[in-house]
Short mmCIF file of C-alpha atoms in Angstrom, two decimals:
data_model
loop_
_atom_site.label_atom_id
_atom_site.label_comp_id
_atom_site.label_asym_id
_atom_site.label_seq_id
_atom_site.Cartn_x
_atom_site.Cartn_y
_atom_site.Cartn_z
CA UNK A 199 -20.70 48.06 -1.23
CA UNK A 200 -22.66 50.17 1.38
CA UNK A 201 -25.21 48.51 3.74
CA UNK A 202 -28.13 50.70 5.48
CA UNK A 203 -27.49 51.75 9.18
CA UNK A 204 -30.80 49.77 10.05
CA UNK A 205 -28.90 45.90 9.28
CA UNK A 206 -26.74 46.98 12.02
CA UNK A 207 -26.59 45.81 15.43
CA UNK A 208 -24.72 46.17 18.57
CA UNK A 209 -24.10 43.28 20.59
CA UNK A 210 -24.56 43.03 24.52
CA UNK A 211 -21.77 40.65 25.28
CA UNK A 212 -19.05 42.52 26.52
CA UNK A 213 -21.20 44.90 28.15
CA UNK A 214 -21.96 42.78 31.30
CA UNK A 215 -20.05 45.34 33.76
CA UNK A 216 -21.81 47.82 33.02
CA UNK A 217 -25.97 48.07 33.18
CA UNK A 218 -28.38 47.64 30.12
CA UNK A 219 -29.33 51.07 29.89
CA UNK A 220 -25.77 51.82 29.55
CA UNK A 221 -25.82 49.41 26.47
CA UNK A 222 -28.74 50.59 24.57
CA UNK A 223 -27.90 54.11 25.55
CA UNK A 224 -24.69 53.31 23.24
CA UNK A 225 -26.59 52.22 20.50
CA UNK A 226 -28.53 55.30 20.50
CA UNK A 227 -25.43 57.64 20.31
CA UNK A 228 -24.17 55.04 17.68
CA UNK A 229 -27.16 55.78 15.29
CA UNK A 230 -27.69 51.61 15.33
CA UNK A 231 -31.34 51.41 15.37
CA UNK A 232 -31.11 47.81 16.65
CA UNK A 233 -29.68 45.45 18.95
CA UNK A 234 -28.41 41.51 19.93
CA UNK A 235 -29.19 40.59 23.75
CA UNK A 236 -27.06 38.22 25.29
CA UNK A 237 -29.35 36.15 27.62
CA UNK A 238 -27.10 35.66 30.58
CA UNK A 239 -26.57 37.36 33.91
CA UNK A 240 -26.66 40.28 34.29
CA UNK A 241 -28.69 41.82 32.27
CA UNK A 242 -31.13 38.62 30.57
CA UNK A 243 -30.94 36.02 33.34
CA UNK A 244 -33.21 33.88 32.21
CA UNK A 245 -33.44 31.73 35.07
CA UNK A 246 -34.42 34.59 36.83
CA UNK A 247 -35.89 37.04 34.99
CA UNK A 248 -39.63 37.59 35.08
CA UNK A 249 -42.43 38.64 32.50
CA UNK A 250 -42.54 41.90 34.23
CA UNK A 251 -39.00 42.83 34.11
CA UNK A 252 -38.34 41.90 30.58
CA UNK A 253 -41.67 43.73 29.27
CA UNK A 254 -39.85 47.12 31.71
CA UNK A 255 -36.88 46.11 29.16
CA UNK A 256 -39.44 46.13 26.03
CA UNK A 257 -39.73 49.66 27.30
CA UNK A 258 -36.55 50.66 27.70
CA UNK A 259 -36.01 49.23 24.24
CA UNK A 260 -39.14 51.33 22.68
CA UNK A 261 -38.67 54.69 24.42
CA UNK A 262 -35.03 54.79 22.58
CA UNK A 263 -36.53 53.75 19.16
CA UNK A 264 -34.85 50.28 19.43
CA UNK A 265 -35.75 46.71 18.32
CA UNK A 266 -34.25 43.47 19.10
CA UNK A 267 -33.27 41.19 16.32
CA UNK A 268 -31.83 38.32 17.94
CA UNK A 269 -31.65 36.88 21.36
CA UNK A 270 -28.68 34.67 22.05
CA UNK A 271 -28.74 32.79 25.60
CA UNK A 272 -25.39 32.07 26.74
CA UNK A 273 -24.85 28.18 25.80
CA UNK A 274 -20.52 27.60 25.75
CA UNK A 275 -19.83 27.88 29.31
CA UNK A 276 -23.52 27.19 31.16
CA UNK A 277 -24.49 23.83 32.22
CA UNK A 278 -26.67 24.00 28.91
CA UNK A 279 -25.80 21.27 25.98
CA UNK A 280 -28.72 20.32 23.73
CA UNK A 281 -27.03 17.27 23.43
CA UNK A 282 -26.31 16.33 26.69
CA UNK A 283 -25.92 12.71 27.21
CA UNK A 284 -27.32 12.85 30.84
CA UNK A 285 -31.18 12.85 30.05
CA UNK A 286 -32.15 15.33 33.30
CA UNK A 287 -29.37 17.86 31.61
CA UNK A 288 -30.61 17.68 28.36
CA UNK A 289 -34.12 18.41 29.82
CA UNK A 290 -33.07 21.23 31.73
CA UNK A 291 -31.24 22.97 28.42
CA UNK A 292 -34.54 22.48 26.54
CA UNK A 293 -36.22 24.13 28.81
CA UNK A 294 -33.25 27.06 29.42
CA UNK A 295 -33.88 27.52 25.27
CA UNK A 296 -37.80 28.00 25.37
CA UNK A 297 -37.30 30.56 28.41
CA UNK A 298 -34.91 32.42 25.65
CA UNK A 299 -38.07 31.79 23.14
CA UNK A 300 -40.16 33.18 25.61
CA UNK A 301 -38.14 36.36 26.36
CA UNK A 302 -37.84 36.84 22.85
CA UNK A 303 -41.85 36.77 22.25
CA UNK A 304 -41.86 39.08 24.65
CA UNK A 305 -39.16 41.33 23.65
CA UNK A 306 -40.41 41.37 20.17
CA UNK A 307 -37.44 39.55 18.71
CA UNK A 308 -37.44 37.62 15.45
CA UNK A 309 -35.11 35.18 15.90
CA UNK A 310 -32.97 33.12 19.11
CA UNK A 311 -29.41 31.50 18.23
CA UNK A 312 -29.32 28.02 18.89
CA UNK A 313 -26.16 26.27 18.56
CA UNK A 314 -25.96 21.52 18.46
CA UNK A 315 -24.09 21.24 21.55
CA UNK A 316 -21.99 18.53 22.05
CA UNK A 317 -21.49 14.72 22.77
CA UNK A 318 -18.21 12.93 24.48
CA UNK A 319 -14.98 13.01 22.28
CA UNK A 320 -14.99 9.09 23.05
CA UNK A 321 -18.34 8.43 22.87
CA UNK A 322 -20.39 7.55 19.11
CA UNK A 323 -20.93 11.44 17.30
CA UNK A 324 -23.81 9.60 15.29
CA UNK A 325 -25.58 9.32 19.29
CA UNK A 326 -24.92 12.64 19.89
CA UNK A 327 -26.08 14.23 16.69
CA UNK A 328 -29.76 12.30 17.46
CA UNK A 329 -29.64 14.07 20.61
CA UNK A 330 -29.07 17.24 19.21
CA UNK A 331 -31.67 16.86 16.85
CA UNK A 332 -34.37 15.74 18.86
CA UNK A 333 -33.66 18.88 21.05
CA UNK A 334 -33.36 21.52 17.96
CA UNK A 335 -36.90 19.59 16.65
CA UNK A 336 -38.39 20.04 20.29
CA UNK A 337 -37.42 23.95 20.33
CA UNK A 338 -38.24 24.92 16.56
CA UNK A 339 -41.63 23.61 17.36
CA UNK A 340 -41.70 25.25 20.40
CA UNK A 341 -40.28 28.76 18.68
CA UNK A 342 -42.91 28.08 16.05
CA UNK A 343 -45.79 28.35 18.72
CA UNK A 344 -44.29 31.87 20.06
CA UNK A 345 -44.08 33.02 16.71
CA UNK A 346 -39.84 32.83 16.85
CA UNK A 347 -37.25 31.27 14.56
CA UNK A 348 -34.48 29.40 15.54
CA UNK A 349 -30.86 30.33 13.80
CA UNK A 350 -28.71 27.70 13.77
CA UNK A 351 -24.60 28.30 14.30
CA UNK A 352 -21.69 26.62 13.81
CA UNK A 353 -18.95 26.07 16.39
CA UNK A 354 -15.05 25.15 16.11
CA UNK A 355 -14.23 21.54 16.77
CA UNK A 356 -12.76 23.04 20.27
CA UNK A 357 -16.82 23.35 21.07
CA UNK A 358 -18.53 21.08 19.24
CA UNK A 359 -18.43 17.92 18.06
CA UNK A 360 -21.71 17.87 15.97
CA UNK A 361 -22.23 20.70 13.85
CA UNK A 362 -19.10 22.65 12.37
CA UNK A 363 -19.78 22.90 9.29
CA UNK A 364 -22.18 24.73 6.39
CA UNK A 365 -23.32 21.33 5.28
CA UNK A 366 -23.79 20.49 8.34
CA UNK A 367 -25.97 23.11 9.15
CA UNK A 368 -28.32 22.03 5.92
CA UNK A 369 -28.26 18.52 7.21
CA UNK A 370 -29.51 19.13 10.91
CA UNK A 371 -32.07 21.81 8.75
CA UNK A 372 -33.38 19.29 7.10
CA UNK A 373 -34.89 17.74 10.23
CA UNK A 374 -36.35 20.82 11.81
CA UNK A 375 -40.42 21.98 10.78
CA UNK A 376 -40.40 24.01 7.54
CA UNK A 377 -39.46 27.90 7.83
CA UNK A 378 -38.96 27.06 11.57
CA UNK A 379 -35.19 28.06 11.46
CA UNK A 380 -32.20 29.29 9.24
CA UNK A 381 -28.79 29.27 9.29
CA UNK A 382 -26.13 31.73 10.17
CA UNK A 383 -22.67 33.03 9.74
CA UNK A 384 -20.10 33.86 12.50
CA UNK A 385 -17.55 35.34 10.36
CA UNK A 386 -15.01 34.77 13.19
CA UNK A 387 -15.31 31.01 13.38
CA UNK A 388 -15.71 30.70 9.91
CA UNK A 389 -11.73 32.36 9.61
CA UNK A 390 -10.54 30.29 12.71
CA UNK A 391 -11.98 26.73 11.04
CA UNK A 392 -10.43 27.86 7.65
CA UNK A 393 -13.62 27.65 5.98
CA UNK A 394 -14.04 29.67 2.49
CA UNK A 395 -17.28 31.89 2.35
CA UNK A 396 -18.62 30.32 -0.50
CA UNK A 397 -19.46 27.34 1.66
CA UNK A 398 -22.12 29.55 3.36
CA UNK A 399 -23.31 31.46 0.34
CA UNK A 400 -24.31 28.43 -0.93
CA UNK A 401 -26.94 28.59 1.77
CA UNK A 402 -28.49 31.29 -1.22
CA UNK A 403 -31.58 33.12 0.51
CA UNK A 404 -31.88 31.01 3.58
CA UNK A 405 -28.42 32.81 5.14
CA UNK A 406 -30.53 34.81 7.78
CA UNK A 407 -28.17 36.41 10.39
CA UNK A 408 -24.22 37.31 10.33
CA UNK A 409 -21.84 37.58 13.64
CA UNK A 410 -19.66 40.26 12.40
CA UNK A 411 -15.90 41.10 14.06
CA UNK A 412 -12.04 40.68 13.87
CA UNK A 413 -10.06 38.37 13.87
CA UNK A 414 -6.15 36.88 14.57
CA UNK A 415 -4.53 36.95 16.98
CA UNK A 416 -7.66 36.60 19.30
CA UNK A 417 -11.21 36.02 18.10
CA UNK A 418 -14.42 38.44 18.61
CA UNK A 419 -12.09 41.68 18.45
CA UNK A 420 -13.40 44.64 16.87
CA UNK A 421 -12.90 45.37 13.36
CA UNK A 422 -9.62 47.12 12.53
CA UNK A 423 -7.65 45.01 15.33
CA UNK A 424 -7.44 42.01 13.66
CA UNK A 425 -6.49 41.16 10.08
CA UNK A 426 -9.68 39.85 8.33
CA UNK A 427 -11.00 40.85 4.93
CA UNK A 428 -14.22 41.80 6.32
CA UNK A 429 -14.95 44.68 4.31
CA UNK A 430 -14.21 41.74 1.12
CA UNK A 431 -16.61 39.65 3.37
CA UNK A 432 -19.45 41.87 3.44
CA UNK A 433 -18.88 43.10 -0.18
CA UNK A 434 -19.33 38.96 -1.23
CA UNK A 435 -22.58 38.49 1.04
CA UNK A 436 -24.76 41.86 -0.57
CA UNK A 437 -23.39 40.77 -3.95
CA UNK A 438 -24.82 37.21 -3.30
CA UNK A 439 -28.12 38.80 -2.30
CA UNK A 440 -27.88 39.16 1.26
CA UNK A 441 -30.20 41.52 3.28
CA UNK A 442 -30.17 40.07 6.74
CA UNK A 443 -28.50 41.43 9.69
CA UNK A 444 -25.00 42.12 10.62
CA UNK A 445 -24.67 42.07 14.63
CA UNK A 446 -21.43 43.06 16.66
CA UNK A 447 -19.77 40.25 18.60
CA UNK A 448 -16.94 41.42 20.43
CA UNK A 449 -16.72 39.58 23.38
CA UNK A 450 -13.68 39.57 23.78
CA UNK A 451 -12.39 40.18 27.66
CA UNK A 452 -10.26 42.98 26.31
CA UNK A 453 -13.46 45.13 25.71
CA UNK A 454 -15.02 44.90 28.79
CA UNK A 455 -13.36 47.55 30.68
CA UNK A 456 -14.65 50.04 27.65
CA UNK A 457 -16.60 48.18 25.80
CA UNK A 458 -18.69 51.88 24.36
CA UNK A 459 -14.99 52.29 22.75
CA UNK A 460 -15.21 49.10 20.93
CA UNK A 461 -18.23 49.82 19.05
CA UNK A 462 -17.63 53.42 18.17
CA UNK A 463 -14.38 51.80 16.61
CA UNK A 464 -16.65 49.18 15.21
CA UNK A 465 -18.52 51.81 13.08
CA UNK A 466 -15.86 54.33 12.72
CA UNK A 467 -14.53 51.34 10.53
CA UNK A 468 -17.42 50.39 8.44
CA UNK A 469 -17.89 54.38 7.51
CA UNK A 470 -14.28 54.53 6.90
CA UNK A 471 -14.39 51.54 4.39
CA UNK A 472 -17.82 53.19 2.95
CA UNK A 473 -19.73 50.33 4.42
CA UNK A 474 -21.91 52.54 6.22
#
């Protein structure tokens, strides 16, 4: 089952030693035509990054021939939690997300990755859930405006306690605008939650973005290093009618020292397995 070169895309996240041009200059050598930015220091601050410097970024991006096709702010170790019982916390994430809808306008991105957040192991998951709702409804709304979609994740039980599941992510769908978001794979969390793929094909044509790496004994390692079926994984998705994009996540400390290696592994692999 071969997939175009253009439903590729490297990921920024274990590039954060090294400087953006660095990054996109790797996708260019790559042949990947596209790209997922990690909005965190230091490359997509978005605390501190202004209109100016991410339309000089839009440049960058456009003088190599490439496009953005998802913007993911960093939300797992931040002070950001759309569910945040502490009201000013929660209020300050919201408004961390529309920055990353923002930059995304700007950048000329279709989509930013949203995960629930989280509520107290010991408090009421029903409480936190509303939170987390409210929030997503706030920012879809918001994304809407700017012309954005929202694409919902799922995180391990070690992250979340609101949304872990494929079902889940219908449910918490269900309360978001119309077309304002979509749900999406991480292949890797998927494996480590012991989740069959099925569970997310049965999203049918709504499945609109796949995380795509190793896995065992670490998570986020580059293909070939762990002991996934991805190559069966990817063969199951296009059968099922999937034509959305498959981005790089590979963040992984052990890739930061090289992390130009990792990728050229990364698609070494998918031509070897006639992927690409």
């Amino acid at each position: 089952m071969r997939v175009d070169r253009n439903r590729i895309a490297l990921g920024s996240y274990h590039y954060f030693r090294y400087p953006l041009d660095y990054f996109l200059d790797t996708a260019v050598e790559l042949e990947v035509s596209a790209v997922e930015l990690w909005a965190a220091a230091p490359h997509l601050c978005l605390e501190l990054i202004s209109d100016r410097e991410l339309r000089a970024i839009r440049r960058q991006l456009r003088d190599r021939g490439l496009r953005v096709c998802c913007v993911t702010p960093e939300q797992c170790t931040y002070p950001v939690n759309l569910a945040a019982e502490e009201e000013a916390l929660r209020r300050y994430s919201i408004q961390t997300f529309q920055r990353a809808i923002q930059a995304a306008a700007l950048l000329e991105a279709p989509l930013v990755l949203v995960t629930a957040g989280c509520g107290y192991f010991n408090r009421p998951r029903e409480e936190a859930w509303e939170r987390s709702a409210d929030s997503l409804n706030q920012l879809a709304r918001y994304a809407q405006a700017h012309g954005v979609r929202l694409a919902l994740e799922t995180l391990t039980p070690l992250s979340s306690n609101i949304l872990n599941t494929p079902e889940q992510q219908r449910e918490m769908l269900k309360r978001l605008p119309p077309g304002s978001a979509l749900p999406m794979l991480d292949i890797g969390q998927m494996a480590y939650m012991n989740q069959d793929l099925s569970r997310y094909l049965a999203h049918g044509p709504a499945l609109g973005h796949v995380h795509l790496h190793d896995s065992h004994p670490n998570i986020h390692m580059a293909l070939g290093d762990g002991d996934l079926p991805v190559d069966g994984c990817i063969a199951r998705l296009e059968e099922a009618g999937y034509r959305g994009m498959y981005a790089f996540e590979c963040n992984d400390a052990a890739y930061r020292q090289d992390p130009r290696a990792a990728d050229r592994q990364n698609i070494a692999w998918l031509e070897s397995h006639n992927i690409l």
